[in-house]
Coordinates of C-alpha atoms in Angstrom, one line a residue:
Chain L
M187 CA -29.2 -6.7 5.5
R188 CA -26.8 -5.1 3.2
I189 CA -23.9 -3.4 5.0
V190 CA -21.5 -1.1 3.2
I191 CA -18.2 -0.1 5.0
I192 CA -16.7 3.1 3.6
D193 CA -13.1 3.0 4.6
D194 CA -9.7 4.0 3.4
S195 CA -7.7 1.8 5.7
G196 CA -7.6 -1.7 4.4
L197 CA -6.8 -3.2 7.8
R198 CA -9.7 -1.5 9.7
A199 CA -12.2 -2.5 7.1
T200 CA -10.9 -6.1 7.2
V201 CA -11.1 -6.2 11.0
L202 CA -14.7 -5.0 10.8
E203 CA -15.8 -7.2 7.9
E204 CA -14.4 -10.3 9.6
G205 CA -16.3 -9.5 12.8
L206 CA -19.5 -9.0 10.8
R207 CA -19.1 -12.3 8.9
E208 CA -18.4 -14.2 12.1
A209 CA -21.6 -12.8 13.5
G210 CA -23.5 -14.2 10.5
Y211 CA -23.8 -11.1 8.2
D212 CA -22.8 -12.0 4.7
D213 CA -23.9 -9.1 2.5
I214 CA -21.0 -6.8 3.2
H215 CA -19.2 -4.5 0.8
I216 CA -16.1 -2.3 1.3
V217 CA -16.0 0.9 -0.6
P218 CA -13.0 3.3 -0.3
P219 CA -14.1 6.9 -0.2
R220 CA -12.4 8.0 -3.4
G221 CA -13.5 9.2 -6.8
A222 CA -17.1 8.4 -7.6
F223 CA -17.7 6.3 -4.4
V224 CA -21.0 8.0 -3.9
A225 CA -22.4 6.7 -7.2
R226 CA -21.2 3.2 -6.4
L227 CA -22.9 3.4 -3.0
E228 CA -26.1 4.6 -4.6
R229 CA -26.2 1.6 -6.9
M230 CA -25.6 -0.8 -3.9
A231 CA -28.7 0.4 -2.1
P232 CA -27.4 -0.4 1.4
D233 CA -29.4 -0.8 4.5
V234 CA -26.6 0.2 6.8
V235 CA -23.5 2.3 6.0
L236 CA -20.6 2.3 8.4
M237 CA -17.9 4.9 8.2
D238 CA -15.0 6.2 10.2
L239 CA -16.0 9.3 12.1
G240 CA -12.6 10.8 11.2
S241 CA -13.0 10.4 7.5
P242 CA -13.1 13.8 5.7
S243 CA -15.5 12.3 3.2
R244 CA -18.5 12.2 5.6
D245 CA -19.8 15.5 4.3
T246 CA -19.8 14.1 0.8
L247 CA -21.7 11.0 1.9
E248 CA -24.3 13.0 3.9
E249 CA -25.0 15.2 0.9
M250 CA -25.6 12.1 -1.2
L251 CA -28.0 10.7 1.5
T252 CA -29.8 14.0 1.5
V253 CA -30.3 14.5 -2.2
S254 CA -30.2 11.0 -3.7
R255 CA -33.3 10.0 -5.7
A256 CA -31.9 6.6 -6.3
L257 CA -32.2 5.4 -2.7
A258 CA -35.7 4.2 -2.1
R259 CA -35.8 5.3 1.6
P260 CA -34.0 8.0 3.5
I261 CA -31.0 7.1 5.5
A262 CA -30.2 8.9 8.8
M263 CA -27.5 8.7 11.3
F264 CA -27.7 6.2 14.1
V265 CA -30.7 4.2 14.6
D266 CA -32.0 5.1 18.0
Q267 CA -31.4 8.7 18.9
S268 CA -32.6 8.2 22.4
D269 CA -29.9 5.6 23.1
E270 CA -27.3 8.1 24.3
A271 CA -25.0 5.5 25.8
M272 CA -24.8 3.7 22.4
I273 CA -24.3 7.0 20.5
G274 CA -21.6 8.0 23.0
A275 CA -19.8 4.7 22.6
A276 CA -20.0 4.9 18.8
I277 CA -18.6 8.5 18.7
D278 CA -15.8 7.6 21.2
A279 CA -14.9 4.6 19.1
G280 CA -15.0 6.8 15.9
V281 CA -17.9 5.0 14.2
S282 CA -20.6 6.8 12.3
A283 CA -23.5 4.7 11.1
Y284 CA -26.3 5.6 8.7
V285 CA -29.3 3.4 8.6
V286 CA -32.2 3.3 6.2
D287 CA -35.5 4.5 7.5
G288 CA -37.8 1.8 8.9
L289 CA -35.1 -0.8 9.7
R290 CA -36.0 -2.0 13.2
K291 CA -33.5 -0.9 15.8
E292 CA -33.3 -4.3 17.4
R293 CA -31.8 -5.5 14.0
V294 CA -29.3 -2.6 13.8
K295 CA -28.1 -2.4 17.3
P296 CA -26.0 -5.6 17.2
V297 CA -24.3 -4.3 14.0
L298 CA -23.5 -1.0 15.6
E299 CA -22.2 -2.7 18.8
L300 CA -20.1 -5.0 16.8
A301 CA -18.7 -2.0 14.8
V302 CA -17.8 -0.2 18.0
R303 CA -16.0 -3.2 19.4
R304 CA -14.1 -3.8 16.2
F305 CA -13.2 -0.2 15.8
N306 CA -11.9 -0.2 19.4
A307 CA -10.0 -3.4 18.6
F308 CA -8.5 -1.8 15.6
A309 CA -7.4 1.2 17.5
K310 CA -5.6 -1.1 19.9
I311 CA -3.9 -2.9 17.1
Q312 CA -2.9 0.4 15.6
S313 CA -1.4 1.6 18.9
E314 CA 0.5 -1.7 19.3
L315 CA 1.8 -1.2 15.8
D316 CA 2.9 2.3 16.6
E317 CA 4.6 1.0 19.7
A318 CA 6.4 -1.7 17.7
R319 CA 7.5 0.9 15.2
T320 CA 8.9 3.0 18.0
A321 CA 10.7 0.0 19.5
L322 CA 12.2 -0.7 16.1
S323 CA 13.5 2.9 15.8
D324 CA 14.7 2.8 19.4
R325 CA 16.8 -0.3 18.5
K326 CA 18.3 1.5 15.5
I327 CA 19.3 4.4 17.7
I328 CA 20.9 2.2 20.2
D329 CA 22.7 0.2 17.5
R330 CA 24.1 3.5 16.1
A331 CA 25.3 4.7 19.5
K332 CA 26.9 1.3 20.1
S333 CA 28.9 1.5 16.9
I334 CA 30.1 5.0 17.8
L335 CA 31.4 3.8 21.1
M336 CA 32.9 0.7 19.5
N337 CA 34.8 2.9 17.0
Q338 CA 35.8 5.7 19.2
R339 CA 36.6 3.8 22.3
N340 CA 37.6 0.5 20.8
L341 CA 35.0 -1.4 22.8
S342 CA 33.3 -4.7 21.9
E343 CA 29.6 -4.5 21.1
Q344 CA 28.8 -6.1 24.5
D345 CA 30.9 -3.6 26.4
A346 CA 29.5 -0.7 24.4
Y347 CA 26.0 -1.7 25.3
A348 CA 27.0 -2.2 29.0
L349 CA 28.4 1.3 29.0
L350 CA 25.2 2.8 27.6
R351 CA 23.1 0.9 30.1
S352 CA 25.2 1.9 33.1
S353 CA 25.2 5.5 32.0
A354 CA 21.4 5.4 31.6
M355 CA 21.0 3.9 35.1
N356 CA 23.4 6.4 36.7
Q357 CA 21.5 9.3 35.1
G358 CA 18.0 7.8 35.7
K359 CA 17.3 7.9 31.9
K360 CA 16.2 5.5 29.3
I361 CA 18.9 3.8 27.3
V362 CA 17.5 5.2 24.0
D363 CA 17.7 8.8 25.4
V364 CA 21.3 8.3 26.4
A365 CA 22.1 6.8 23.0
Q366 CA 20.3 9.7 21.2
A367 CA 22.4 12.2 23.3
L368 CA 25.5 10.4 22.3
I369 CA 24.6 10.5 18.6
T370 CA 23.8 14.2 18.8
A371 CA 27.1 14.9 20.6
S372 CA 29.0 12.9 18.1
D373 CA 27.4 14.6 15.2
L374 CA 28.1 18.0 16.7
L375 CA 31.7 17.1 17.2
G376 CA 32.0 15.9 13.7
G377 CA 32.6 12.4 14.8
G378 CA 30.4 11.2 12.0
L379 CA 29.3 7.6 11.3
Chain X
M248 CA -9.1 27.4 39.2
T249 CA -8.6 26.6 35.5
T250 CA -11.6 25.4 33.5
G251 CA -10.9 23.0 30.6
L252 CA -12.9 23.6 27.5
K253 CA -12.9 21.5 24.3
I254 CA -13.6 23.3 21.1
A255 CA -13.8 21.6 17.7
F256 CA -12.4 23.3 14.6
L257 CA -11.7 22.7 11.0
P258 CA -8.2 23.5 9.5
L259 CA -9.1 27.0 8.2
T260 CA -7.6 30.4 8.5
D261 CA -10.7 31.6 10.2
A262 CA -10.1 29.4 13.2
A263 CA -7.5 32.1 13.9
V264 CA -9.3 33.7 16.9
L265 CA -9.5 30.3 18.7
V266 CA -5.9 29.5 18.0
A267 CA -4.7 33.0 19.1
A268 CA -6.8 32.7 22.3
R269 CA -5.0 29.5 23.2
E270 CA -1.5 30.3 21.9
Q271 CA -1.2 33.9 23.0
G272 CA -2.5 33.4 26.5
F273 CA -5.9 35.2 26.2
A274 CA -7.8 32.1 27.3
E275 CA -5.3 31.5 30.2
E276 CA -5.8 35.0 31.5
E277 CA -9.5 34.2 31.9
G278 CA -8.6 30.9 33.7
L279 CA -9.5 28.8 30.7
A280 CA -7.5 25.9 29.2
L281 CA -8.6 25.4 25.6
D282 CA -8.3 22.0 24.0
L283 CA -8.7 22.6 20.3
V284 CA -9.9 19.5 18.6
R285 CA -8.9 19.3 14.9
T286 CA -11.7 17.8 12.8
T287 CA -11.7 17.2 9.1
S288 CA -15.4 17.2 8.2
W289 CA -18.3 19.5 9.1
A290 CA -20.4 16.4 9.8
T291 CA -18.0 15.2 12.5
L292 CA -17.6 18.7 13.9
R293 CA -21.4 18.9 14.2
D294 CA -21.6 15.4 15.8
R295 CA -18.9 16.2 18.3
L296 CA -20.9 19.2 19.4
V297 CA -24.4 17.8 19.3
F298 CA -23.4 14.6 21.1
G299 CA -21.4 16.5 23.7
Q300 CA -17.8 15.4 22.9
V301 CA -16.9 19.1 22.8
H302 CA -18.3 22.2 24.5
A303 CA -18.2 24.5 21.5
A304 CA -17.3 24.5 17.9
H305 CA -16.0 26.7 15.1
M306 CA -19.1 26.3 12.9
L307 CA -20.5 27.5 9.6
A308 CA -23.2 29.9 10.6
P309 CA -25.8 28.3 8.3
L310 CA -25.0 24.9 9.7
A311 CA -25.8 26.2 13.3
V312 CA -29.2 27.4 12.0
A313 CA -29.8 24.1 10.1
V314 CA -29.0 21.8 13.0
T315 CA -31.3 23.9 15.2
L316 CA -34.1 23.6 12.6
G317 CA -33.5 19.8 12.3
L318 CA -32.2 19.9 8.8
S319 CA -28.9 18.2 9.4
Q320 CA -29.2 14.8 11.0
Q321 CA -29.9 14.9 14.8
A322 CA -31.8 18.1 15.6
A323 CA -30.4 20.0 18.5
P324 CA -30.9 23.6 19.7
L325 CA -27.6 25.4 19.1
A326 CA -26.7 28.9 20.3
A327 CA -24.2 31.3 18.7
P328 CA -23.3 34.2 21.0
Y329 CA -20.1 35.1 19.0
K330 CA -19.1 35.5 15.4
L331 CA -15.5 34.3 14.8
N332 CA -15.2 36.3 11.6
V333 CA -16.9 37.9 8.6
N334 CA -15.7 37.2 5.0
G335 CA -12.8 35.0 4.0
N336 CA -14.2 32.9 1.2
M337 CA -12.9 32.7 -2.4
L338 CA -14.2 31.0 -5.5
V339 CA -11.5 29.5 -7.7
M340 CA -12.0 27.8 -11.0
A341 CA -9.7 25.6 -13.1
S342 CA -7.5 27.7 -15.4
G343 CA -9.2 26.3 -18.5
F344 CA -12.6 27.5 -17.3
A345 CA -11.3 30.8 -16.0
A346 CA -9.9 31.5 -19.5
A347 CA -13.4 32.5 -20.6
L348 CA -13.6 35.2 -17.9
D349 CA -12.1 38.7 -17.8
P350 CA -8.3 38.3 -18.1
D351 CA -7.8 41.5 -16.0
L352 CA -7.8 39.8 -12.6
A353 CA -8.3 43.0 -10.5
A354 CA -11.3 44.0 -12.7
R355 CA -12.7 40.5 -12.5
L356 CA -12.7 40.5 -8.7
A357 CA -13.9 44.1 -8.5
D358 CA -17.0 43.5 -10.6
P359 CA -18.8 40.4 -9.3
L360 CA -22.0 41.2 -11.4
G361 CA -20.0 41.4 -14.6
T362 CA -18.1 38.3 -13.7
A363 CA -21.3 36.4 -12.8
H364 CA -22.5 37.1 -16.4
D365 CA -19.2 36.1 -17.9
F366 CA -19.4 32.9 -15.8
A367 CA -22.9 32.2 -17.1
A368 CA -21.5 32.5 -20.7
A369 CA -18.5 30.3 -19.7
I370 CA -20.9 27.5 -18.6
G371 CA -22.2 27.4 -22.2
L372 CA -18.6 27.1 -23.6
W373 CA -17.6 24.4 -21.1
R374 CA -17.9 20.8 -22.5
R375 CA -20.3 19.8 -19.7
K376 CA -22.0 21.2 -16.6
P377 CA -19.2 22.6 -14.5
V378 CA -18.8 20.8 -11.2
I379 CA -18.2 23.2 -8.4
G380 CA -17.1 22.0 -5.0
V381 CA -18.8 23.5 -2.0
V382 CA -17.8 22.5 1.6
H383 CA -21.4 21.9 2.8
R384 CA -24.9 22.5 1.7
F385 CA -25.4 24.6 4.8
S386 CA -22.3 26.7 4.4
S387 CA -22.0 30.4 3.9
H388 CA -20.0 29.5 0.8
A389 CA -22.7 27.5 -0.9
I390 CA -25.3 30.2 0.0
M391 CA -23.1 32.9 -1.4
L392 CA -22.3 31.0 -4.6
R393 CA -26.0 30.4 -5.2
Y394 CA -26.8 34.0 -4.6
W395 CA -24.1 35.1 -7.0
L396 CA -24.9 32.6 -9.8
A397 CA -28.6 33.3 -9.6
S398 CA -28.0 37.0 -10.2
A399 CA -26.8 36.1 -13.7
G400 CA -29.7 33.8 -14.3
V401 CA -27.8 30.6 -13.5
D402 CA -29.9 28.1 -11.6
P403 CA -27.5 26.5 -9.2
D404 CA -29.6 23.3 -9.0
R405 CA -29.9 23.0 -12.8
D406 CA -27.1 24.6 -14.6
V407 CA -24.1 23.5 -12.6
V408 CA -23.3 20.6 -10.3
L409 CA -22.6 21.5 -6.7
R410 CA -20.4 18.8 -5.2
V411 CA -19.9 18.7 -1.4
L412 CA -16.4 18.0 -0.2
P413 CA -14.5 19.2 2.9
P414 CA -12.0 22.1 2.5
S415 CA -8.9 20.0 3.0
L416 CA -9.8 17.7 0.0
T417 CA -10.6 20.5 -2.5
V418 CA -7.1 20.9 -3.9
E419 CA -6.7 17.2 -4.5
A420 CA -10.1 17.0 -6.1
I421 CA -9.4 19.8 -8.6
R422 CA -6.0 18.2 -9.4
A423 CA -7.7 14.9 -10.1
G424 CA -10.3 16.6 -12.3
E425 CA -13.2 15.6 -10.1
I426 CA -14.3 19.2 -9.8
D427 CA -13.8 22.2 -12.1
G428 CA -13.5 24.7 -9.2
F429 CA -14.6 25.3 -5.7
I430 CA -15.6 27.9 -3.1
A431 CA -14.0 27.5 0.3
G432 CA -12.6 29.3 3.2
E433 CA -9.0 30.2 3.0
P434 CA -6.2 29.1 2.7
W435 CA -7.6 26.4 0.4
G436 CA -8.4 28.7 -2.6
S437 CA -4.9 30.2 -2.4
A438 CA -3.4 26.7 -2.1
A439 CA -5.1 25.7 -5.4
V440 CA -3.8 28.9 -7.0
D441 CA -0.3 28.2 -5.7
A442 CA -0.4 24.7 -7.1
G443 CA -1.1 26.2 -10.5
L444 CA -4.4 24.5 -10.7
A445 CA -6.9 27.3 -10.5
E446 CA -7.5 31.1 -10.6
T447 CA -9.6 33.3 -8.3
V448 CA -12.9 34.1 -9.9
A449 CA -14.7 35.8 -7.0
I450 CA -14.0 36.7 -3.4
G451 CA -16.8 36.5 -0.8
E452 CA -16.1 40.0 0.4
R453 CA -17.1 41.5 -3.0
I454 CA -20.4 39.5 -3.1
W455 CA -21.5 40.6 0.4
R456 CA -19.2 43.2 1.8
R457 CA -19.7 41.9 5.4
G458 CA -20.7 38.2 5.0
V459 CA -21.4 36.2 8.0
E460 CA -18.9 33.3 8.1
K461 CA -18.0 31.2 11.2
V462 CA -19.7 31.4 14.6
L463 CA -18.8 29.9 17.9
A464 CA -21.6 27.5 18.5
F465 CA -22.7 25.8 21.7
R466 CA -25.5 23.4 22.7
E467 CA -28.1 25.8 24.0
P468 CA -28.7 24.0 27.3
W469 CA -25.0 23.9 28.0
L470 CA -24.6 27.6 27.2
E471 CA -27.5 28.4 29.6
G472 CA -26.1 26.2 32.3
N473 CA -22.5 27.6 32.3
P474 CA -22.8 31.4 32.1
D475 CA -19.6 32.1 33.9
T476 CA -17.5 29.9 31.6
V477 CA -19.2 31.2 28.5
D478 CA -18.6 34.8 29.6
R479 CA -15.0 34.2 30.3
L480 CA -14.5 32.6 26.9
L481 CA -16.2 35.4 25.1
R482 CA -14.0 38.0 26.9
A483 CA -10.9 36.0 25.9
L484 CA -12.0 35.7 22.3
V485 CA -12.7 39.4 22.0
R486 CA -9.1 40.2 23.0
A487 CA -7.8 37.4 20.8
A488 CA -9.8 38.9 17.9
A489 CA -8.3 42.3 18.4
W490 CA -4.9 40.8 18.4
C491 CA -5.7 38.9 15.2
D492 CA -7.0 42.0 13.4
D493 CA -3.8 44.0 14.1
P494 CA -1.7 44.0 10.9
G495 CA 1.4 44.0 12.9
N496 CA 0.5 40.5 14.2
H497 CA -0.5 39.0 10.9
P498 CA 2.9 37.4 10.2
A499 CA 3.1 35.8 13.6
L500 CA -0.5 34.6 13.4
A501 CA 0.2 33.0 10.0
V502 CA 3.1 31.1 11.5
L503 CA 0.8 29.9 14.4
L504 CA -1.8 28.7 12.0
A505 CA 0.7 27.0 9.7
D506 CA 1.4 24.5 12.6
P507 CA 0.5 20.9 11.7
R508 CA -1.9 20.9 14.7
Y509 CA -3.9 23.7 13.1
V510 CA -4.1 24.5 9.4
D511 CA -0.9 22.7 8.3
Q512 CA -0.4 24.8 5.2
P513 CA 2.5 27.2 4.4
A514 CA 2.5 30.4 6.4
D515 CA 2.9 32.7 3.3
C516 CA -0.2 31.1 1.8
I517 CA -2.2 31.6 5.0
L518 CA -0.9 35.2 5.4
R519 CA -2.6 36.4 2.2
A520 CA -6.2 36.2 3.6
L521 CA -5.1 37.8 6.8
S522 CA -3.3 40.7 5.2
G523 CA -5.8 41.0 2.3
Q524 CA -3.2 40.5 -0.4
I525 CA -4.8 38.0 -2.8
I526 CA -2.8 36.3 -5.5
A527 CA -5.5 35.4 -8.1
R528 CA -3.2 33.6 -10.5
T529 CA 0.2 32.1 -9.8
G530 CA 3.0 34.4 -10.6
Q531 CA 0.9 37.5 -10.6
P532 CA 1.2 40.4 -8.1
P533 CA -1.2 40.4 -5.2
I534 CA -4.5 42.3 -5.4
S535 CA -5.3 44.3 -2.4
S536 CA -8.5 43.5 -0.5
P537 CA -8.2 45.0 2.9
D538 CA -11.5 43.6 4.2
F539 CA -10.9 40.1 3.0
M540 CA -11.3 38.6 6.4
L541 CA -12.3 40.5 9.6
F542 CA -12.1 39.3 13.2
S543 CA -12.6 42.3 15.4
R544 CA -13.2 45.8 13.9
E545 CA -16.7 47.1 13.4
A546 CA -18.0 44.8 16.1
T547 CA -17.4 41.8 13.9
P548 CA -18.0 39.3 16.7
F549 CA -21.5 40.7 17.5
P550 CA -24.1 38.2 16.4
W551 CA -26.8 40.3 14.8
R552 CA -30.1 38.4 14.7
S553 CA -30.8 39.9 11.3
Q554 CA -27.8 37.9 10.0
A555 CA -29.2 34.6 11.2
L556 CA -32.5 35.6 9.5
W557 CA -30.7 36.5 6.3
I558 CA -29.3 32.9 6.3
Y559 CA -32.8 31.6 7.0
S560 CA -34.1 33.6 4.0
Q561 CA -31.6 31.9 1.7
L562 CA -32.5 28.4 3.0
V563 CA -36.1 29.2 2.2
R564 CA -35.2 30.6 -1.2
W565 CA -33.5 27.3 -2.2
N566 CA -36.3 25.1 -0.8
M567 CA -34.2 23.7 2.0
V568 CA -36.8 24.6 4.7
A569 CA -40.5 25.5 4.8
H570 CA -41.3 29.1 5.6
D571 CA -43.5 29.8 8.6
A572 CA -43.5 32.2 11.6
A573 CA -42.4 29.5 14.1
T574 CA -39.4 28.6 12.0
V575 CA -38.4 32.3 11.5
A576 CA -38.4 32.7 15.3
K577 CA -36.4 29.6 15.9
A578 CA -33.8 30.5 13.2
G579 CA -33.4 34.1 14.5
A580 CA -32.9 32.9 18.1
V581 CA -29.8 30.9 17.2
F582 CA -27.8 34.1 17.3
R583 CA -27.5 35.3 20.9
P584 CA -26.7 39.0 21.1
D585 CA -28.0 38.9 24.7
I586 CA -25.2 36.6 25.8
F587 CA -22.6 38.7 24.0
R588 CA -23.9 41.8 25.8
R589 CA -23.8 40.1 29.2
A590 CA -20.3 38.8 28.8
L591 CA -18.9 42.1 27.6
A592 CA -20.9 44.6 29.7
G593 CA -18.6 47.1 31.3
S594 CA -15.7 46.6 28.9
N595 CA -14.8 49.0 26.1
V596 CA -15.9 46.7 23.4
P597 CA -18.3 48.5 21.1
M598 CA -21.8 47.3 21.8
P599 CA -24.6 47.9 19.3
G600 CA -27.8 49.2 20.9
A601 CA -30.0 47.1 18.6
S602 CA -30.0 43.3 17.9
M603 CA -31.2 43.6 14.3
K604 CA -30.4 45.9 11.5
L605 CA -31.0 46.2 7.8
E606 CA -28.4 44.0 6.1
G607 CA -26.8 45.6 3.0
A608 CA -27.8 49.2 3.6
V609 CA -24.4 50.6 4.6
H610 CA -22.3 52.0 1.6
M611 CA -19.9 54.2 3.6
P612 CA -18.4 53.8 7.0
L613 CA -21.2 54.8 9.4
A614 CA -21.0 55.8 13.0
V615 CA -23.9 54.2 14.9
G616 CA -25.3 54.2 18.5
S617 CA -23.2 52.1 20.9
R618 CA -23.9 51.4 24.5
Q619 CA -20.2 51.5 25.2
G620 CA -17.0 52.3 23.2
E621 CA -17.3 53.8 19.7
L622 CA -18.9 51.8 16.9
T623 CA -18.5 52.4 13.2
L624 CA -20.0 50.0 10.8
G625 CA -18.2 49.3 7.5
P626 CA -19.9 49.0 4.2
D627 CA -22.0 45.9 4.2
H628 CA -23.9 46.0 0.8
F629 CA -24.6 43.1 -1.5
F630 CA -23.1 43.3 -5.0
D631 CA -26.6 43.4 -6.5
G632 CA -27.7 46.3 -4.3
R633 CA -30.5 44.4 -2.5
V634 CA -31.3 45.3 1.1
F635 CA -32.5 42.7 3.6
D636 CA -35.1 43.9 6.1
P637 CA -35.5 41.2 8.8
E638 CA -39.0 42.5 9.5
R639 CA -40.0 41.9 5.9
I640 CA -38.7 38.5 4.9
D641 CA -41.6 37.8 2.7
D642 CA -41.0 40.9 0.5
F643 CA -37.3 40.0 0.3
L644 CA -38.1 36.5 -0.8
A645 CA -40.6 37.7 -3.3
S646 CA -37.9 39.9 -4.9
F647 CA -36.1 36.8 -6.0
T648 CA -39.0 35.0 -7.8
P649 CA -38.3 36.3 -11.3
S650 CA -34.7 35.1 -11.4
R651 CA -35.6 31.6 -10.0

C-alpha cells in the first residue's frame, strides 16, 4: 500500500512516518504542498493520501483528485462514511485521508487510526514545545527584572530574586507578572536597561 | 440563557456580517454566543459543517448546492436560509498579461464584454495557456469566470488552465509565477494589486449586477431540529447586515475585519470593497463601484430559489452534473426562503412575496410587492443581456450551445 503524506511541517510528517514504518508500512512518501506538488502526487499513484485538515492546499488536492486522468481509480475522502466515530476522531485530530476506490476498509482503517494517534501525539509535542518556549521567555523577563533591581537597589542576584518572589506571594501573582510590571514601570520611568 | 453557536468562515471581506454580529453585539442581543472558526480551505470548511464540528458555515453558494447533490466528497443535504452577500469578486491578472487589455482602467471595468474579447486576444499573445487561479470548482467565482470567458468564445476547459487554490494563497502564487491571475473574493484581488503584482481586469458586479456569493449554510436536519436558534441567528444577522451596509460604519468594519482572528489584511485594503472604491492598478485613483459588495439593501439576504437554480444551470452547462427533474428540485430546495420568512415575520425587513423571480431582468431600480416593509430591487442584469427563467431551464441551457 503506497501512502503519501502531504505536509509542510517536517516534524509532524516525521512523527507520522515513523509510526507507519513501525507498524510495517514501508512504501511511504512525504510531499510538501508547494509548487507542482499535485503533479508529483499524480506520478506516485498513491493508495492513501494523508493530509493535515488545516492545510490550505486541500482544495488544490481535491481538485486534482476530481479531474486527474492519470490516476487509475478515483480517490475519495475517508474510507467508511458510515463509521462516524472514526471520522469524528480524524477531524478532531486534524487528519484528512483520501483513499483509492476499492481498497478494503479493513486495510485502511489501521492506517487512519494510526494517523489519528500520531497527529494527536504531534499536537501534544507542539503544545509542550510552546510551553517550553513560554518558560524560556518567562525566564528572560525574570532575569531582566532581577538586573533592574540589582542596579537600582544594589541587591545581589539572590536578594533580587527573593524580593520578586516575596512581592509575587504578597500580591497573589506569578513571579513573571510581577517582573513584567517592574520592567514596564522601569521603562516608563526611563530607568532603562 | 445564552446559546453557543460555532460558525466556520474563510478569511474574506464577505464574512463581514458574521463578524459584525459577534463584535457589535447583534448576536448577543438574541442570546447567542458566536464562536467563529477561522478555516483556510473550502474543503475543510465543508468537512467541519458536514461532519458536525460546526453548526453553520460561511459557504460558497455553489458549494452548498454541490454538497447537497453529492458532487463534493461526502453528500449531505445542506440548507441555506440566508445570503451573506451579493457581489464582491474581482478578477486580477499579472501586469504583463493585462498590458494587452484596454489601458483605460475605468473603461475596462465598465465594459466586461469588450474586455472579454480583449482577453481572448490576449490569450493568443501570451506565451502559453494562461493559468488562472480560482478558489474552488464550485465557487461563484469559477462559474462567473467561465460565463464571462465563454461569452467571447473562450472555452474555459480548453483555452485556459483553471487552477484551484484557496484565497489566502493567491497572492503568493502570483508572486511565484505559478498562476498568471486569479478571481477571488476581496480583499485578495486588492492585496495582489497593492503588492504591484496584478491589475484588475473585471469585477463580479459588472458581470452579473447582483451575483449570488456566500450563503449561511446548515445541515438540513440540524436546521429543521433547531428552529428557535436558527430564527434568532437570522434576526441577528439581518441587523448586523444593515449595520455593515451603512457607509458610516465601513471604516470601523474594515478595522474589525483586519484583526488577525478574521481576515488579517490591512484595513485600508479591506475598506475598498466595502466602500466600492476599487484601485485597479497600484498608484492609480480609485474607481467608484458603489454596488461592489452588498449585505443588506434590496433584500440581499433573501435566498431566492431562482438563484440556486441559476447556479444549478451553470453546473449542468459545464458538465459537472447530469440534468434531470429530480436534481433540479434538489438543487432549488437548498435555498430556503421559507425559513427566512419564518424568522423575520413581523419585523420591518422587506419580504418578497415570491420565492422565485426572473434573474437578470431588472435594468432600473424596481419597486416590487413586499409582504412587509418596502422593497426595491436593484439592477440585476447579466452583462450579456441574458435572462434566466427558472421555469425554463432547458431553454436557457439551449441558448448557450453555439458558444460551447
